[in-house]
């Protein structure tokens, strides 16, 4: 019980489950479950103890050993697995292979959906397909999750994820701008050996490392990324290099962003944009929306930014 800090004397047998005659100790758990005689299971295997199937704790250990070896650096999981499942994984792995089978355990808090616990019976959970069907980028969901620490409960709402999408879009725009300004600077970030020229960039580089090393404070990491991108003094080269370096941790695929190709905006579209500017000044939003649709029909999209309308190819 070292992971969960359990006191075995406190674990009262029969508190929740009926006393199991096959258990010598109330905290015993099954490594192998035998198929009862006369029964054929869909999934069953031969073993020295008879036909059956592995207990679910041993499944995890077996997979871990096969794919990751006898020692796992970081084992993740939901916090609900601390008292039983992961405690049992430790018991059986250390019994088989010795101490410190897992070097670090990271347990995340639950994701709630619209303030409620996700459950199959309620049907209140979404898959990545649902996200895509809604026109959202799965990476926007990652951006959304990175905004909170993994050990704080997260509430999944469509509004939240849509806000994540617009934040992520702004980030991609910013990176695209930097790629344009630096002419798609080729930066090798894999070695983390950046030669940053601006002192402020060096500071932010250290601050990011401190935040991530502080139990994966991704929320702070994202904030530092934005500090970097908004900074007035840091050179574009440093900004881009460092943003891509941070992304080795964040995993937002910023390295795949290219500078937007320079596009000629046809005179006709330009005319619609100017008319829309006029309509907005007159607070004629119906006309402004109508013009937006005409611009879209011409194959362009218009965005309203604090600096005015931005037009680009749709
Ligand atoms: Zn497991």
PDB file of N, CA and C in Angstrom, residues 35-71:
ATOM      1  N   UNK A  35     -11.307 -20.991 -15.648  1.00  0.00           N
ATOM      2  CA  UNK A  35     -12.606 -21.215 -16.282  1.00  0.00           C
ATOM      3  C   UNK A  35     -13.303 -22.326 -15.522  1.00  0.00           C
ATOM      4  N   UNK A  36     -14.536 -22.129 -15.080  1.00  0.00           N
ATOM      5  CA  UNK A  36     -15.224 -23.207 -14.350  1.00  0.00           C
ATOM      6  C   UNK A  36     -15.407 -24.429 -15.246  1.00  0.00           C
ATOM      7  N   UNK A  37     -15.403 -25.590 -14.675  1.00  0.00           N
ATOM      8  CA  UNK A  37     -15.530 -26.816 -15.484  1.00  0.00           C
ATOM      9  C   UNK A  37     -16.866 -26.807 -16.221  1.00  0.00           C
ATOM     10  N   UNK A  38     -16.800 -27.313 -17.450  1.00  0.00           N
ATOM     11  CA  UNK A  38     -18.017 -27.389 -18.248  1.00  0.00           C
ATOM     12  C   UNK A  38     -18.347 -26.098 -18.975  1.00  0.00           C
ATOM     13  N   UNK A  39     -17.518 -25.076 -18.778  1.00  0.00           N
ATOM     14  CA  UNK A  39     -17.767 -23.785 -19.418  1.00  0.00           C
ATOM     15  C   UNK A  39     -16.695 -23.534 -20.468  1.00  0.00           C
ATOM     16  N   UNK A  40     -17.078 -22.903 -21.592  1.00  0.00           N
ATOM     17  CA  UNK A  40     -16.073 -22.487 -22.572  1.00  0.00           C
ATOM     18  C   UNK A  40     -16.162 -20.988 -22.724  1.00  0.00           C
ATOM     19  N   UNK A  41     -15.081 -20.334 -22.442  1.00  0.00           N
ATOM     20  CA  UNK A  41     -15.068 -18.875 -22.568  1.00  0.00           C
ATOM     21  C   UNK A  41     -14.568 -18.489 -23.947  1.00  0.00           C
ATOM     22  N   UNK A  42     -14.955 -17.321 -24.377  1.00  0.00           N
ATOM     23  CA  UNK A  42     -14.512 -16.838 -25.685  1.00  0.00           C
ATOM     24  C   UNK A  42     -12.999 -16.620 -25.675  1.00  0.00           C
ATOM     25  N   UNK A  43     -12.485 -16.147 -24.546  1.00  0.00           N
ATOM     26  CA  UNK A  43     -11.051 -15.926 -24.424  1.00  0.00           C
ATOM     27  C   UNK A  43     -10.551 -16.720 -23.234  1.00  0.00           C
ATOM     28  N   UNK A  44      -9.797 -17.752 -23.556  1.00  0.00           N
ATOM     29  CA  UNK A  44      -9.213 -18.535 -22.465  1.00  0.00           C
ATOM     30  C   UNK A  44      -7.936 -19.210 -22.962  1.00  0.00           C
ATOM     31  N   UNK A  45      -7.047 -19.455 -22.050  1.00  0.00           N
ATOM     32  CA  UNK A  45      -5.750 -20.016 -22.414  1.00  0.00           C
ATOM     33  C   UNK A  45      -5.391 -21.136 -21.439  1.00  0.00           C
ATOM     34  N   UNK A  46      -4.491 -22.011 -21.944  1.00  0.00           N
ATOM     35  CA  UNK A  46      -3.982 -23.055 -21.048  1.00  0.00           C
ATOM     36  C   UNK A  46      -2.951 -22.450 -20.110  1.00  0.00           C
ATOM     37  N   UNK A  47      -2.851 -23.014 -18.917  1.00  0.00           N
ATOM     38  CA  UNK A  47      -1.808 -22.572 -17.989  1.00  0.00           C
ATOM     39  C   UNK A  47      -1.500 -23.744 -17.075  1.00  0.00           C
ATOM     40  N   UNK A  48      -0.384 -23.660 -16.350  1.00  0.00           N
ATOM     41  CA  UNK A  48      -0.052 -24.760 -15.418  1.00  0.00           C
ATOM     42  C   UNK A  48      -1.149 -24.973 -14.386  1.00  0.00           C
ATOM     43  N   UNK A  49      -2.008 -23.984 -14.185  1.00  0.00           N
ATOM     44  CA  UNK A  49      -3.047 -24.115 -13.156  1.00  0.00           C
ATOM     45  C   UNK A  49      -4.391 -24.503 -13.748  1.00  0.00           C
ATOM     46  N   UNK A  50      -4.428 -24.600 -15.075  1.00  0.00           N
ATOM     47  CA  UNK A  50      -5.684 -24.949 -15.745  1.00  0.00           C
ATOM     48  C   UNK A  50      -6.111 -23.861 -16.696  1.00  0.00           C
ATOM     49  N   UNK A  51      -7.152 -24.163 -17.483  1.00  0.00           N
ATOM     50  CA  UNK A  51      -7.654 -23.187 -18.455  1.00  0.00           C
ATOM     51  C   UNK A  51      -8.238 -21.983 -17.742  1.00  0.00           C
ATOM     52  N   UNK A  52      -7.970 -20.839 -18.329  1.00  0.00           N
ATOM     53  CA  UNK A  52      -8.529 -19.639 -17.709  1.00  0.00           C
ATOM     54  C   UNK A  52      -8.038 -18.387 -18.399  1.00  0.00           C
ATOM     55  N   UNK A  53      -8.064 -17.312 -17.660  1.00  0.00           N
ATOM     56  CA  UNK A  53      -7.633 -16.035 -18.244  1.00  0.00           C
ATOM     57  C   UNK A  53      -6.984 -15.174 -17.159  1.00  0.00           C
ATOM     58  N   UNK A  54      -6.116 -14.242 -17.556  1.00  0.00           N
ATOM     59  CA  UNK A  54      -5.399 -13.470 -16.535  1.00  0.00           C
ATOM     60  C   UNK A  54      -6.304 -12.491 -15.803  1.00  0.00           C
ATOM     61  N   UNK A  55      -5.988 -12.262 -14.543  1.00  0.00           N
ATOM     62  CA  UNK A  55      -6.658 -11.199 -13.792  1.00  0.00           C
ATOM     63  C   UNK A  55      -6.259  -9.867 -14.407  1.00  0.00           C
ATOM     64  N   UNK A  56      -7.064  -8.845 -14.234  1.00  0.00           N
ATOM     65  CA  UNK A  56      -6.787  -7.624 -15.017  1.00  0.00           C
ATOM     66  C   UNK A  56      -5.563  -6.850 -14.556  1.00  0.00           C
ATOM     67  N   UNK A  57      -5.127  -7.055 -13.317  1.00  0.00           N
ATOM     68  CA  UNK A  57      -3.892  -6.368 -12.891  1.00  0.00           C
ATOM     69  C   UNK A  57      -2.697  -6.953 -13.641  1.00  0.00           C
ATOM     70  N   UNK A  58      -2.721  -8.283 -13.782  1.00  0.00           N
ATOM     71  CA  UNK A  58      -1.579  -8.945 -14.416  1.00  0.00           C
ATOM     72  C   UNK A  58      -1.519  -8.626 -15.908  1.00  0.00           C
ATOM     73  N   UNK A  59      -2.669  -8.352 -16.499  1.00  0.00           N
ATOM     74  CA  UNK A  59      -2.668  -7.962 -17.919  1.00  0.00           C
ATOM     75  C   UNK A  59      -1.751  -6.764 -18.119  1.00  0.00           C
ATOM     76  N   UNK A  60      -1.901  -5.768 -17.244  1.00  0.00           N
ATOM     77  CA  UNK A  60      -1.134  -4.533 -17.393  1.00  0.00           C
ATOM     78  C   UNK A  60       0.356  -4.796 -17.208  1.00  0.00           C
ATOM     79  N   UNK A  61       0.681  -5.592 -16.197  1.00  0.00           N
ATOM     80  CA  UNK A  61       2.089  -5.877 -15.954  1.00  0.00           C
ATOM     81  C   UNK A  61       2.678  -6.654 -17.129  1.00  0.00           C
ATOM     82  N   UNK A  62       1.909  -7.624 -17.644  1.00  0.00           N
ATOM     83  CA  UNK A  62       2.402  -8.428 -18.765  1.00  0.00           C
ATOM     84  C   UNK A  62       2.683  -7.530 -19.981  1.00  0.00           C
ATOM     85  N   UNK A  63       1.770  -6.612 -20.271  1.00  0.00           N
ATOM     86  CA  UNK A  63       1.975  -5.718 -21.413  1.00  0.00           C
ATOM     87  C   UNK A  63       3.167  -4.794 -21.174  1.00  0.00           C
ATOM     88  N   UNK A  64       3.249  -4.288 -19.951  1.00  0.00           N
ATOM     89  CA  UNK A  64       4.350  -3.380 -19.615  1.00  0.00           C
ATOM     90  C   UNK A  64       5.695  -4.055 -19.794  1.00  0.00           C
ATOM     91  N   UNK A  65       5.806  -5.290 -19.287  1.00  0.00           N
ATOM     92  CA  UNK A  65       7.079  -6.012 -19.375  1.00  0.00           C
ATOM     93  C   UNK A  65       7.406  -6.311 -20.830  1.00  0.00           C
ATOM     94  N   UNK A  66       6.387  -6.706 -21.590  1.00  0.00           N
ATOM     95  CA  UNK A  66       6.639  -7.058 -22.987  1.00  0.00           C
ATOM     96  C   UNK A  66       7.106  -5.840 -23.797  1.00  0.00           C
ATOM     97  N   UNK A  67       6.429  -4.732 -23.631  1.00  0.00           N
ATOM     98  CA  UNK A  67       6.717  -3.588 -24.515  1.00  0.00           C
ATOM     99  C   UNK A  67       7.689  -2.572 -23.928  1.00  0.00           C
ATOM    100  N   UNK A  68       7.775  -2.495 -22.595  1.00  0.00           N
ATOM    101  CA  UNK A  68       8.605  -1.440 -21.999  1.00  0.00           C
ATOM    102  C   UNK A  68       9.734  -1.979 -21.138  1.00  0.00           C
ATOM    103  N   UNK A  69       9.707  -3.272 -20.851  1.00  0.00           N
ATOM    104  CA  UNK A  69      10.766  -3.837 -20.023  1.00  0.00           C
ATOM    105  C   UNK A  69      10.347  -3.918 -18.570  1.00  0.00           C
ATOM    106  N   UNK A  70      11.286  -4.388 -17.750  1.00  0.00           N
ATOM    107  CA  UNK A  70      10.941  -4.649 -16.346  1.00  0.00           C
ATOM    108  C   UNK A  70      10.866  -3.390 -15.506  1.00  0.00           C
ATOM    109  N   UNK A  71      11.424  -2.318 -16.010  1.00  0.00           N
ATOM    110  CA  UNK A  71      11.258  -1.065 -15.272  1.00  0.00           C
ATOM    111  C   UNK A  71      10.641  -0.022 -16.198  1.00  0.00           C
TER     112      UNK A  71
END
